[in-house]
Amino acid sequence: MFELCASILAANPENLARDVQDAETAGVDAFHIDLMDGCFVPAVSFDTRVVRAMRAMTKKPLDVHLMVDRPLNYVEELADLGVESISVHYEVPGGAEPALKAIRAAGLKAGLVLNPETSISAALPYLEQIDQLLLMTVHPGHGGQAYLSGSNEKITAARAMTQILGSSVVIQVDGGINLKTLPGAYKAGARSIVAGSAVFCGNIQKNVLRLQSEPDLE
Ligand code: DX5
Ligand code: ZN
C-alpha cells in the first residue's frame, strides 16, 4: 500500500475546485502543493493564497513542498492555514534545520527534500527531525518531466538507510511518476507517491483508479 498525493501543479487552474473534487472523489489520499519563489527555482507557482483556497475545498491532508530560498518565513502562515505536512529542501541557503524545527514545533509533519544530485547520506543527520524524506525524481521546478534514471537505486539506498537505523521515516517520491514508473519506485521502497500529470491530465477518475490498482504492486 502507498499514499497517493495529487500534485495540483498539473490541475487546471481555471477549474481547480472541480479537479480537486474529482481527485478527492476518485480516492486520492492527499493533495501536494508546490510553492516556488522564482529564486530557489526559476519558476514561480502558487503562493499561500492557493493553500487557503485548497483548505476551503478539501478536508484531505495538504502536503506542501517548499521550493523557496527562505522556507522558515512560510511555516507559521502554513500552520495557521491548517496544512498537515511541509517539506523543505536540503539545498536551501543556510540549511533546512531551522525550518524543520519550526514545522515540528508547530505540530506538523516535517519533510526533507533531496534534489536528484544530492546524495542520500545528506539526510542522515536529519532523520530524527523528519517524518518523510522526499526524493526528487526530476529536477525541481516543473511538472510533466521524465522520471530520472538512477532514481530507483536512490530510493533503494534511502530505504536501506532507514531500515538499518530503525527509522520510521516515510520515503516520498516526486516527479515523473506514471503507470510505468510507479512499480519501480514502489518496489524500491517509496510509500508516498506524488503524481501531477498522471492524475490530472485526462480523466481524473480513471487515472487515479489505474494508479491505485497497479497490478505490479501486489
Ligand atoms: C516538480 C514538482 C512536482 C510536480 C510533479 O518540481 O515538485 O510536484 O508537480 O509533476 P509530475 O507528476 O507531472 O512530474
Ligand atoms: Zn512537488
PDB file of C-alpha atoms and ligand atoms in Angstrom:
ATOM      1  CA  MET A   1       0.000   0.000   0.000  1.00  0.00           C
ATOM      2  CA  PHE A   2       1.076   3.547  -0.648  1.00  0.00           C
ATOM      3  CA  GLU A   3      -0.249   7.045  -0.163  1.00  0.00           C
ATOM      4  CA  LEU A   4      -1.171   8.846  -3.389  1.00  0.00           C
ATOM      5  CA  CYS A   5      -0.613  12.622  -3.214  1.00  0.00           C
ATOM      6  CA  ALA A   6      -2.093  14.523  -6.132  1.00  0.00           C
ATOM      7  CA  SER A   7       0.142  17.434  -7.151  1.00  0.00           C
ATOM      8  CA  ILE A   8      -2.144  20.316  -8.095  1.00  0.00           C
ATOM      9  CA  LEU A   9       0.574  21.906 -10.248  1.00  0.00           C
ATOM     10  CA  ALA A  10      -0.904  19.793 -13.056  1.00  0.00           C
ATOM     11  CA  ALA A  11      -4.542  20.648 -12.293  1.00  0.00           C
ATOM     12  CA  ASN A  12      -6.447  23.069 -14.497  1.00  0.00           C
ATOM     13  CA  PRO A  13      -6.093  26.453 -12.739  1.00  0.00           C
ATOM     14  CA  GLU A  14      -9.351  27.654 -14.287  1.00  0.00           C
ATOM     15  CA  ASN A  15     -11.185  24.696 -12.806  1.00  0.00           C
ATOM     16  CA  LEU A  16      -9.122  23.926  -9.735  1.00  0.00           C
ATOM     17  CA  ALA A  17     -12.117  23.268  -7.485  1.00  0.00           C
ATOM     18  CA  ARG A  18     -13.631  20.816  -9.953  1.00  0.00           C
ATOM     19  CA  ASP A  19     -10.335  18.963 -10.468  1.00  0.00           C
ATOM     20  CA  VAL A  20      -9.737  18.760  -6.718  1.00  0.00           C
ATOM     21  CA  GLN A  21     -13.260  17.472  -6.155  1.00  0.00           C
ATOM     22  CA  ASP A  22     -12.810  14.847  -8.894  1.00  0.00           C
ATOM     23  CA  ALA A  23      -9.488  13.683  -7.449  1.00  0.00           C
ATOM     24  CA  GLU A  24     -10.958  13.501  -3.955  1.00  0.00           C
ATOM     25  CA  THR A  25     -13.968  11.510  -5.163  1.00  0.00           C
ATOM     26  CA  ALA A  26     -11.621   9.205  -7.074  1.00  0.00           C
ATOM     27  CA  GLY A  27      -9.827   8.448  -3.809  1.00  0.00           C
ATOM     28  CA  VAL A  28      -6.510  10.282  -3.661  1.00  0.00           C
ATOM     29  CA  ASP A  29      -5.090  10.311  -0.130  1.00  0.00           C
ATOM     30  CA  ALA A  30      -3.724  13.859  -0.006  1.00  0.00           C
ATOM     31  CA  PHE A  31      -3.008  16.937  -2.101  1.00  0.00           C
ATOM     32  CA  HIS A  32       0.557  18.096  -2.780  1.00  0.00           C
ATOM     33  CA  ILE A  33       1.039  21.845  -3.228  1.00  0.00           C
ATOM     34  CA  ASP A  34       4.280  23.185  -4.748  1.00  0.00           C
ATOM     35  CA  LEU A  35       5.243  26.672  -3.646  1.00  0.00           C
ATOM     36  CA  MET A  36       8.017  28.182  -5.826  1.00  0.00           C
ATOM     37  CA  ASP A  37       9.514  31.627  -5.281  1.00  0.00           C
ATOM     38  CA  GLY A  38      11.413  32.243  -8.529  1.00  0.00           C
ATOM     39  CA  CYS A  39      14.716  32.176  -6.584  1.00  0.00           C
ATOM     40  CA  PHE A  40      15.290  28.642  -5.327  1.00  0.00           C
ATOM     41  CA  VAL A  41      13.889  27.515  -8.661  1.00  0.00           C
ATOM     42  CA  PRO A  42      13.456  29.863 -11.645  1.00  0.00           C
ATOM     43  CA  ALA A  43       9.710  29.296 -11.844  1.00  0.00           C
ATOM     44  CA  VAL A  44       7.005  30.874  -9.719  1.00  0.00           C
ATOM     45  CA  SER A  45       3.951  28.776  -8.923  1.00  0.00           C
ATOM     46  CA  PHE A  46       1.426  29.107  -6.117  1.00  0.00           C
ATOM     47  CA  ASP A  47       1.578  31.262  -3.045  1.00  0.00           C
ATOM     48  CA  THR A  48      -0.200  30.813   0.268  1.00  0.00           C
ATOM     49  CA  ARG A  49      -3.480  32.167  -1.150  1.00  0.00           C
ATOM     50  CA  VAL A  50      -3.806  28.943  -3.097  1.00  0.00           C
ATOM     51  CA  VAL A  51      -3.172  26.973   0.089  1.00  0.00           C
ATOM     52  CA  ARG A  52      -6.013  28.901   1.765  1.00  0.00           C
ATOM     53  CA  ALA A  53      -8.305  28.159  -1.174  1.00  0.00           C
ATOM     54  CA  MET A  54      -7.319  24.482  -1.106  1.00  0.00           C
ATOM     55  CA  ARG A  55      -8.080  24.270   2.613  1.00  0.00           C
ATOM     56  CA  ALA A  56     -11.590  25.503   1.898  1.00  0.00           C
ATOM     57  CA  MET A  57     -12.018  22.991  -0.961  1.00  0.00           C
ATOM     58  CA  THR A  58     -10.988  19.757   0.725  1.00  0.00           C
ATOM     59  CA  LYS A  59     -10.594  18.062   4.088  1.00  0.00           C
ATOM     60  CA  LYS A  60      -7.871  15.769   2.721  1.00  0.00           C
ATOM     61  CA  PRO A  61      -4.358  16.348   4.100  1.00  0.00           C
ATOM     62  CA  LEU A  62      -2.421  19.145   2.411  1.00  0.00           C
ATOM     63  CA  ASP A  63       1.258  18.352   1.806  1.00  0.00           C
ATOM     64  CA  VAL A  64       3.256  21.489   0.989  1.00  0.00           C
ATOM     65  CA  HIS A  65       6.549  21.290  -0.928  1.00  0.00           C
ATOM     66  CA  LEU A  66       8.547  24.477  -0.433  1.00  0.00           C
ATOM     67  CA  MET A  67      10.849  25.300  -3.345  1.00  0.00           C
ATOM     68  CA  VAL A  68      11.820  28.645  -1.830  1.00  0.00           C
ATOM     69  CA  ASP A  69      15.029  30.235  -0.550  1.00  0.00           C
ATOM     70  CA  ARG A  70      13.563  31.147   2.854  1.00  0.00           C
ATOM     71  CA  PRO A  71      11.338  28.284   3.991  1.00  0.00           C
ATOM     72  CA  LEU A  72      11.229  29.441   7.600  1.00  0.00           C
ATOM     73  CA  ASN A  73       9.246  32.519   6.541  1.00  0.00           C
ATOM     74  CA  TYR A  74       6.351  30.313   5.388  1.00  0.00           C
ATOM     75  CA  VAL A  75       5.962  27.907   8.299  1.00  0.00           C
ATOM     76  CA  GLU A  76       3.795  29.942  10.679  1.00  0.00           C
ATOM     77  CA  GLU A  77       1.332  31.009   7.998  1.00  0.00           C
ATOM     78  CA  LEU A  78       1.045  27.493   6.576  1.00  0.00           C
ATOM     79  CA  ALA A  79       0.469  26.073  10.050  1.00  0.00           C
ATOM     80  CA  ASP A  80      -2.280  28.656  10.647  1.00  0.00           C
ATOM     81  CA  LEU A  81      -3.866  27.677   7.331  1.00  0.00           C
ATOM     82  CA  GLY A  82      -4.152  24.097   8.539  1.00  0.00           C
ATOM     83  CA  VAL A  83      -1.774  22.108   6.329  1.00  0.00           C
ATOM     84  CA  GLU A  84      -0.649  18.677   7.576  1.00  0.00           C
ATOM     85  CA  SER A  85       2.919  18.489   6.320  1.00  0.00           C
ATOM     86  CA  ILE A  86       5.638  20.773   4.977  1.00  0.00           C
ATOM     87  CA  SER A  87       8.761  19.650   3.151  1.00  0.00           C
ATOM     88  CA  VAL A  88      11.931  21.735   2.925  1.00  0.00           C
ATOM     89  CA  HIS A  89      14.876  21.316   0.571  1.00  0.00           C
ATOM     90  CA  TYR A  90      18.242  20.237   1.984  1.00  0.00           C
ATOM     91  CA  GLU A  91      19.856  22.615  -0.533  1.00  0.00           C
ATOM     92  CA  VAL A  92      18.351  25.895   0.753  1.00  0.00           C
ATOM     93  CA  PRO A  93      20.772  28.665   1.758  1.00  0.00           C
ATOM     94  CA  GLY A  94      21.593  28.287   5.453  1.00  0.00           C
ATOM     95  CA  GLY A  95      20.309  24.712   5.565  1.00  0.00           C
ATOM     96  CA  ALA A  96      16.938  23.138   6.280  1.00  0.00           C
ATOM     97  CA  GLU A  97      17.232  22.710  10.041  1.00  0.00           C
ATOM     98  CA  PRO A  98      15.623  25.968  11.293  1.00  0.00           C
ATOM     99  CA  ALA A  99      12.532  25.419   9.147  1.00  0.00           C
ATOM    100  CA  LEU A 100      12.308  21.707  10.050  1.00  0.00           C
ATOM    101  CA  LYS A 101      12.410  22.581  13.748  1.00  0.00           C
ATOM    102  CA  ALA A 102       9.695  25.205  13.299  1.00  0.00           C
ATOM    103  CA  ILE A 103       7.488  22.756  11.396  1.00  0.00           C
ATOM    104  CA  ARG A 104       7.736  20.161  14.157  1.00  0.00           C
ATOM    105  CA  ALA A 105       7.249  22.851  16.828  1.00  0.00           C
ATOM    106  CA  ALA A 106       4.017  23.834  15.063  1.00  0.00           C
ATOM    107  CA  GLY A 107       2.837  20.232  15.411  1.00  0.00           C
ATOM    108  CA  LEU A 108       3.078  19.405  11.706  1.00  0.00           C
ATOM    109  CA  LYS A 109       4.822  16.615   9.865  1.00  0.00           C
ATOM    110  CA  ALA A 110       8.229  17.678   8.582  1.00  0.00           C
ATOM    111  CA  GLY A 111       9.796  16.536   5.337  1.00  0.00           C
ATOM    112  CA  LEU A 112      13.328  16.908   3.999  1.00  0.00           C
ATOM    113  CA  VAL A 113      13.683  17.100   0.204  1.00  0.00           C
ATOM    114  CA  LEU A 114      16.775  15.990  -1.698  1.00  0.00           C
ATOM    115  CA  ASN A 115      17.437  17.169  -5.238  1.00  0.00           C
ATOM    116  CA  PRO A 116      18.456  14.466  -7.740  1.00  0.00           C
ATOM    117  CA  GLU A 117      22.157  15.329  -7.434  1.00  0.00           C
ATOM    118  CA  THR A 118      22.188  15.349  -3.621  1.00  0.00           C
ATOM    119  CA  SER A 119      23.361  12.116  -2.059  1.00  0.00           C
ATOM    120  CA  ILE A 120      21.213  10.109   0.353  1.00  0.00           C
ATOM    121  CA  SER A 121      23.821  10.449   3.090  1.00  0.00           C
ATOM    122  CA  ALA A 122      22.948  14.167   3.307  1.00  0.00           C
ATOM    123  CA  ALA A 123      19.724  13.127   5.057  1.00  0.00           C
ATOM    124  CA  LEU A 124      21.473  11.152   7.805  1.00  0.00           C
ATOM    125  CA  PRO A 125      21.795  13.979  10.363  1.00  0.00           C
ATOM    126  CA  TYR A 126      18.129  14.909   9.875  1.00  0.00           C
ATOM    127  CA  LEU A 127      16.409  11.553  10.302  1.00  0.00           C
ATOM    128  CA  GLU A 128      15.319  12.228  13.893  1.00  0.00           C
ATOM    129  CA  GLN A 129      13.832  15.569  12.865  1.00  0.00           C
ATOM    130  CA  ILE A 130      11.665  14.443   9.964  1.00  0.00           C
ATOM    131  CA  ASP A 131       8.625  12.312   9.175  1.00  0.00           C
ATOM    132  CA  GLN A 132       9.181  12.000   5.443  1.00  0.00           C
ATOM    133  CA  LEU A 133      12.158  12.029   3.113  1.00  0.00           C
ATOM    134  CA  LEU A 134      11.160  13.392  -0.287  1.00  0.00           C
ATOM    135  CA  LEU A 135      13.402  12.268  -3.110  1.00  0.00           C
ATOM    136  CA  MET A 136      13.082  14.396  -6.220  1.00  0.00           C
ATOM    137  CA  THR A 137      12.895  12.068  -9.190  1.00  0.00           C
ATOM    138  CA  VAL A 138      13.053  15.022 -11.615  1.00  0.00           C
ATOM    139  CA  HIS A 139      14.818  18.379 -11.328  1.00  0.00           C
ATOM    140  CA  PRO A 140      12.501  20.586  -9.268  1.00  0.00           C
ATOM    141  CA  GLY A 141      10.559  23.419 -10.824  1.00  0.00           C
ATOM    142  CA  HIS A 142       8.240  21.946 -13.434  1.00  0.00           C
ATOM    143  CA  GLY A 143       5.629  19.275 -13.857  1.00  0.00           C
ATOM    144  CA  GLY A 144       5.486  16.824 -16.727  1.00  0.00           C
ATOM    145  CA  GLN A 145       9.175  15.846 -16.799  1.00  0.00           C
ATOM    146  CA  ALA A 146      10.556  12.335 -17.317  1.00  0.00           C
ATOM    147  CA  TYR A 147      11.496  10.195 -14.296  1.00  0.00           C
ATOM    148  CA  LEU A 148      15.280  10.373 -13.948  1.00  0.00           C
ATOM    149  CA  SER A 149      17.292   7.204 -14.425  1.00  0.00           C
ATOM    150  CA  GLY A 150      19.036   6.161 -11.235  1.00  0.00           C
ATOM    151  CA  SER A 151      16.038   7.199  -9.110  1.00  0.00           C
ATOM    152  CA  ASN A 152      15.117   3.638  -8.136  1.00  0.00           C
ATOM    153  CA  GLU A 153      18.661   2.953  -6.948  1.00  0.00           C
ATOM    154  CA  LYS A 154      18.474   6.078  -4.826  1.00  0.00           C
ATOM    155  CA  ILE A 155      15.145   5.041  -3.295  1.00  0.00           C
ATOM    156  CA  THR A 156      16.629   1.613  -2.531  1.00  0.00           C
ATOM    157  CA  ALA A 157      19.583   3.242  -0.789  1.00  0.00           C
ATOM    158  CA  ALA A 158      17.292   5.512   1.232  1.00  0.00           C
ATOM    159  CA  ARG A 159      15.117   2.553   2.247  1.00  0.00           C
ATOM    160  CA  ALA A 160      18.208   0.601   3.320  1.00  0.00           C
ATOM    161  CA  MET A 161      19.415   3.569   5.370  1.00  0.00           C
ATOM    162  CA  THR A 162      16.098   3.971   7.213  1.00  0.00           C
ATOM    163  CA  GLN A 163      15.771   0.231   7.837  1.00  0.00           C
ATOM    164  CA  ILE A 164      19.295  -0.146   9.186  1.00  0.00           C
ATOM    165  CA  LEU A 165      18.704   2.755  11.556  1.00  0.00           C
ATOM    166  CA  GLY A 166      15.239   1.562  12.579  1.00  0.00           C
ATOM    167  CA  SER A 167      13.787   4.852  11.350  1.00  0.00           C
ATOM    168  CA  SER A 168      10.081   5.148  10.550  1.00  0.00           C
ATOM    169  CA  VAL A 169      10.648   7.989   8.072  1.00  0.00           C
ATOM    170  CA  VAL A 170       8.436   7.523   5.012  1.00  0.00           C
ATOM    171  CA  ILE A 171      10.109   7.768   1.623  1.00  0.00           C
ATOM    172  CA  GLN A 172       8.204  10.011  -0.744  1.00  0.00           C
ATOM    173  CA  VAL A 173       8.945  10.461  -4.450  1.00  0.00           C
ATOM    174  CA  ASP A 174       8.033  13.422  -6.648  1.00  0.00           C
ATOM    175  CA  GLY A 175       8.333  13.830 -10.391  1.00  0.00           C
ATOM    176  CA  GLY A 176       7.688  11.734 -13.460  1.00  0.00           C
ATOM    177  CA  ILE A 177       5.502   9.194 -11.711  1.00  0.00           C
ATOM    178  CA  ASN A 178       3.111   7.369 -14.018  1.00  0.00           C
ATOM    179  CA  LEU A 179       1.862   3.817 -14.597  1.00  0.00           C
ATOM    180  CA  LYS A 180       5.265   2.835 -15.995  1.00  0.00           C
ATOM    181  CA  THR A 181       7.485   4.325 -13.301  1.00  0.00           C
ATOM    182  CA  LEU A 182       5.301   3.750 -10.232  1.00  0.00           C
ATOM    183  CA  PRO A 183       6.008  -0.007  -9.849  1.00  0.00           C
ATOM    184  CA  GLY A 184       9.791   0.528  -9.790  1.00  0.00           C
ATOM    185  CA  ALA A 185       9.559   3.349  -7.250  1.00  0.00           C
ATOM    186  CA  TYR A 186       7.225   1.309  -5.055  1.00  0.00           C
ATOM    187  CA  LYS A 187       9.346  -1.826  -5.192  1.00  0.00           C
ATOM    188  CA  ALA A 188      12.413   0.238  -4.297  1.00  0.00           C
ATOM    189  CA  GLY A 189      10.648   1.430  -1.138  1.00  0.00           C
ATOM    190  CA  ALA A 190       8.657   4.594  -1.827  1.00  0.00           C
ATOM    191  CA  ARG A 191       5.413   4.612   0.160  1.00  0.00           C
ATOM    192  CA  SER A 192       4.223   8.142  -0.521  1.00  0.00           C
ATOM    193  CA  ILE A 193       3.815   8.875  -4.192  1.00  0.00           C
ATOM    194  CA  VAL A 194       3.372  12.374  -5.617  1.00  0.00           C
ATOM    195  CA  ALA A 195       1.811  12.486  -9.061  1.00  0.00           C
ATOM    196  CA  GLY A 196       0.724  15.548 -11.026  1.00  0.00           C
ATOM    197  CA  SER A 197       0.264  14.881 -14.740  1.00  0.00           C
ATOM    198  CA  ALA A 198      -0.567  11.226 -14.147  1.00  0.00           C
ATOM    199  CA  VAL A 199      -3.540  12.283 -12.014  1.00  0.00           C
ATOM    200  CA  PHE A 200      -4.818  15.488 -13.636  1.00  0.00           C
ATOM    201  CA  CYS A 201      -4.116  15.052 -17.372  1.00  0.00           C
ATOM    202  CA  GLY A 202      -7.055  13.263 -18.951  1.00  0.00           C
ATOM    203  CA  ASN A 203      -9.775  11.509 -16.997  1.00  0.00           C
ATOM    204  CA  ILE A 204      -9.008  12.014 -13.314  1.00  0.00           C
ATOM    205  CA  GLN A 205     -11.250   9.196 -12.062  1.00  0.00           C
ATOM    206  CA  LYS A 206      -9.698   6.667 -14.429  1.00  0.00           C
ATOM    207  CA  ASN A 207      -6.169   7.908 -13.781  1.00  0.00           C
ATOM    208  CA  VAL A 208      -6.474   7.522 -10.005  1.00  0.00           C
ATOM    209  CA  LEU A 209      -8.114   4.125 -10.286  1.00  0.00           C
ATOM    210  CA  ARG A 210      -5.341   2.863 -12.559  1.00  0.00           C
ATOM    211  CA  LEU A 211      -2.551   4.202 -10.375  1.00  0.00           C
ATOM    212  CA  GLN A 212      -4.098   2.696  -7.260  1.00  0.00           C
ATOM    213  CA  SER A 213      -4.824  -0.672  -8.821  1.00  0.00           C
ATOM    214  CA  GLU A 214      -1.421  -1.075 -10.459  1.00  0.00           C
ATOM    215  CA  PRO A 215      -1.105  -4.902 -10.516  1.00  0.00           C
ATOM    216  CA  ASP A 216       2.679  -4.932 -10.322  1.00  0.00           C
ATOM    217  CA  LEU A 217       2.474  -3.623  -6.770  1.00  0.00           C
ATOM    218  CA  GLU A 218       0.977  -6.792  -5.311  1.00  0.00           C
TER     219      GLU A 218
HETATM  220  C1  DX5 B   1       8.150  19.435  -9.608  1.00  0.00           C
HETATM  221  C2  DX5 B   1       7.080  19.358  -8.534  1.00  0.00           C
HETATM  222  C3  DX5 B   1       6.145  18.221  -8.672  1.00  0.00           C
HETATM  223  C4  DX5 B   1       5.347  18.190  -9.943  1.00  0.00           C
HETATM  224  C5  DX5 B   1       5.286  16.759 -10.361  1.00  0.00           C
HETATM  225  O1  DX5 B   1       9.099  20.346  -9.205  1.00  0.00           O
HETATM  226  O2  DX5 B   1       7.678  19.269  -7.265  1.00  0.00           O
HETATM  227  O3  DX5 B   1       5.288  18.085  -7.535  1.00  0.00           O
HETATM  228  O4  DX5 B   1       4.043  18.688  -9.830  1.00  0.00           O
HETATM  229  O5  DX5 B   1       4.692  16.709 -11.600  1.00  0.00           O
HETATM  230  P1  DX5 B   1       4.619  15.377 -12.473  1.00  0.00           P
HETATM  231  O6  DX5 B   1       3.961  14.324 -11.630  1.00  0.00           O
HETATM  232  O7  DX5 B   1       3.821  15.808 -13.648  1.00  0.00           O
HETATM  233  O8  DX5 B   1       6.032  15.008 -12.837  1.00  0.00           O
HETATM  234 ZN    ZN B   2       6.473  18.768  -5.512  1.00  0.00          ZN
END
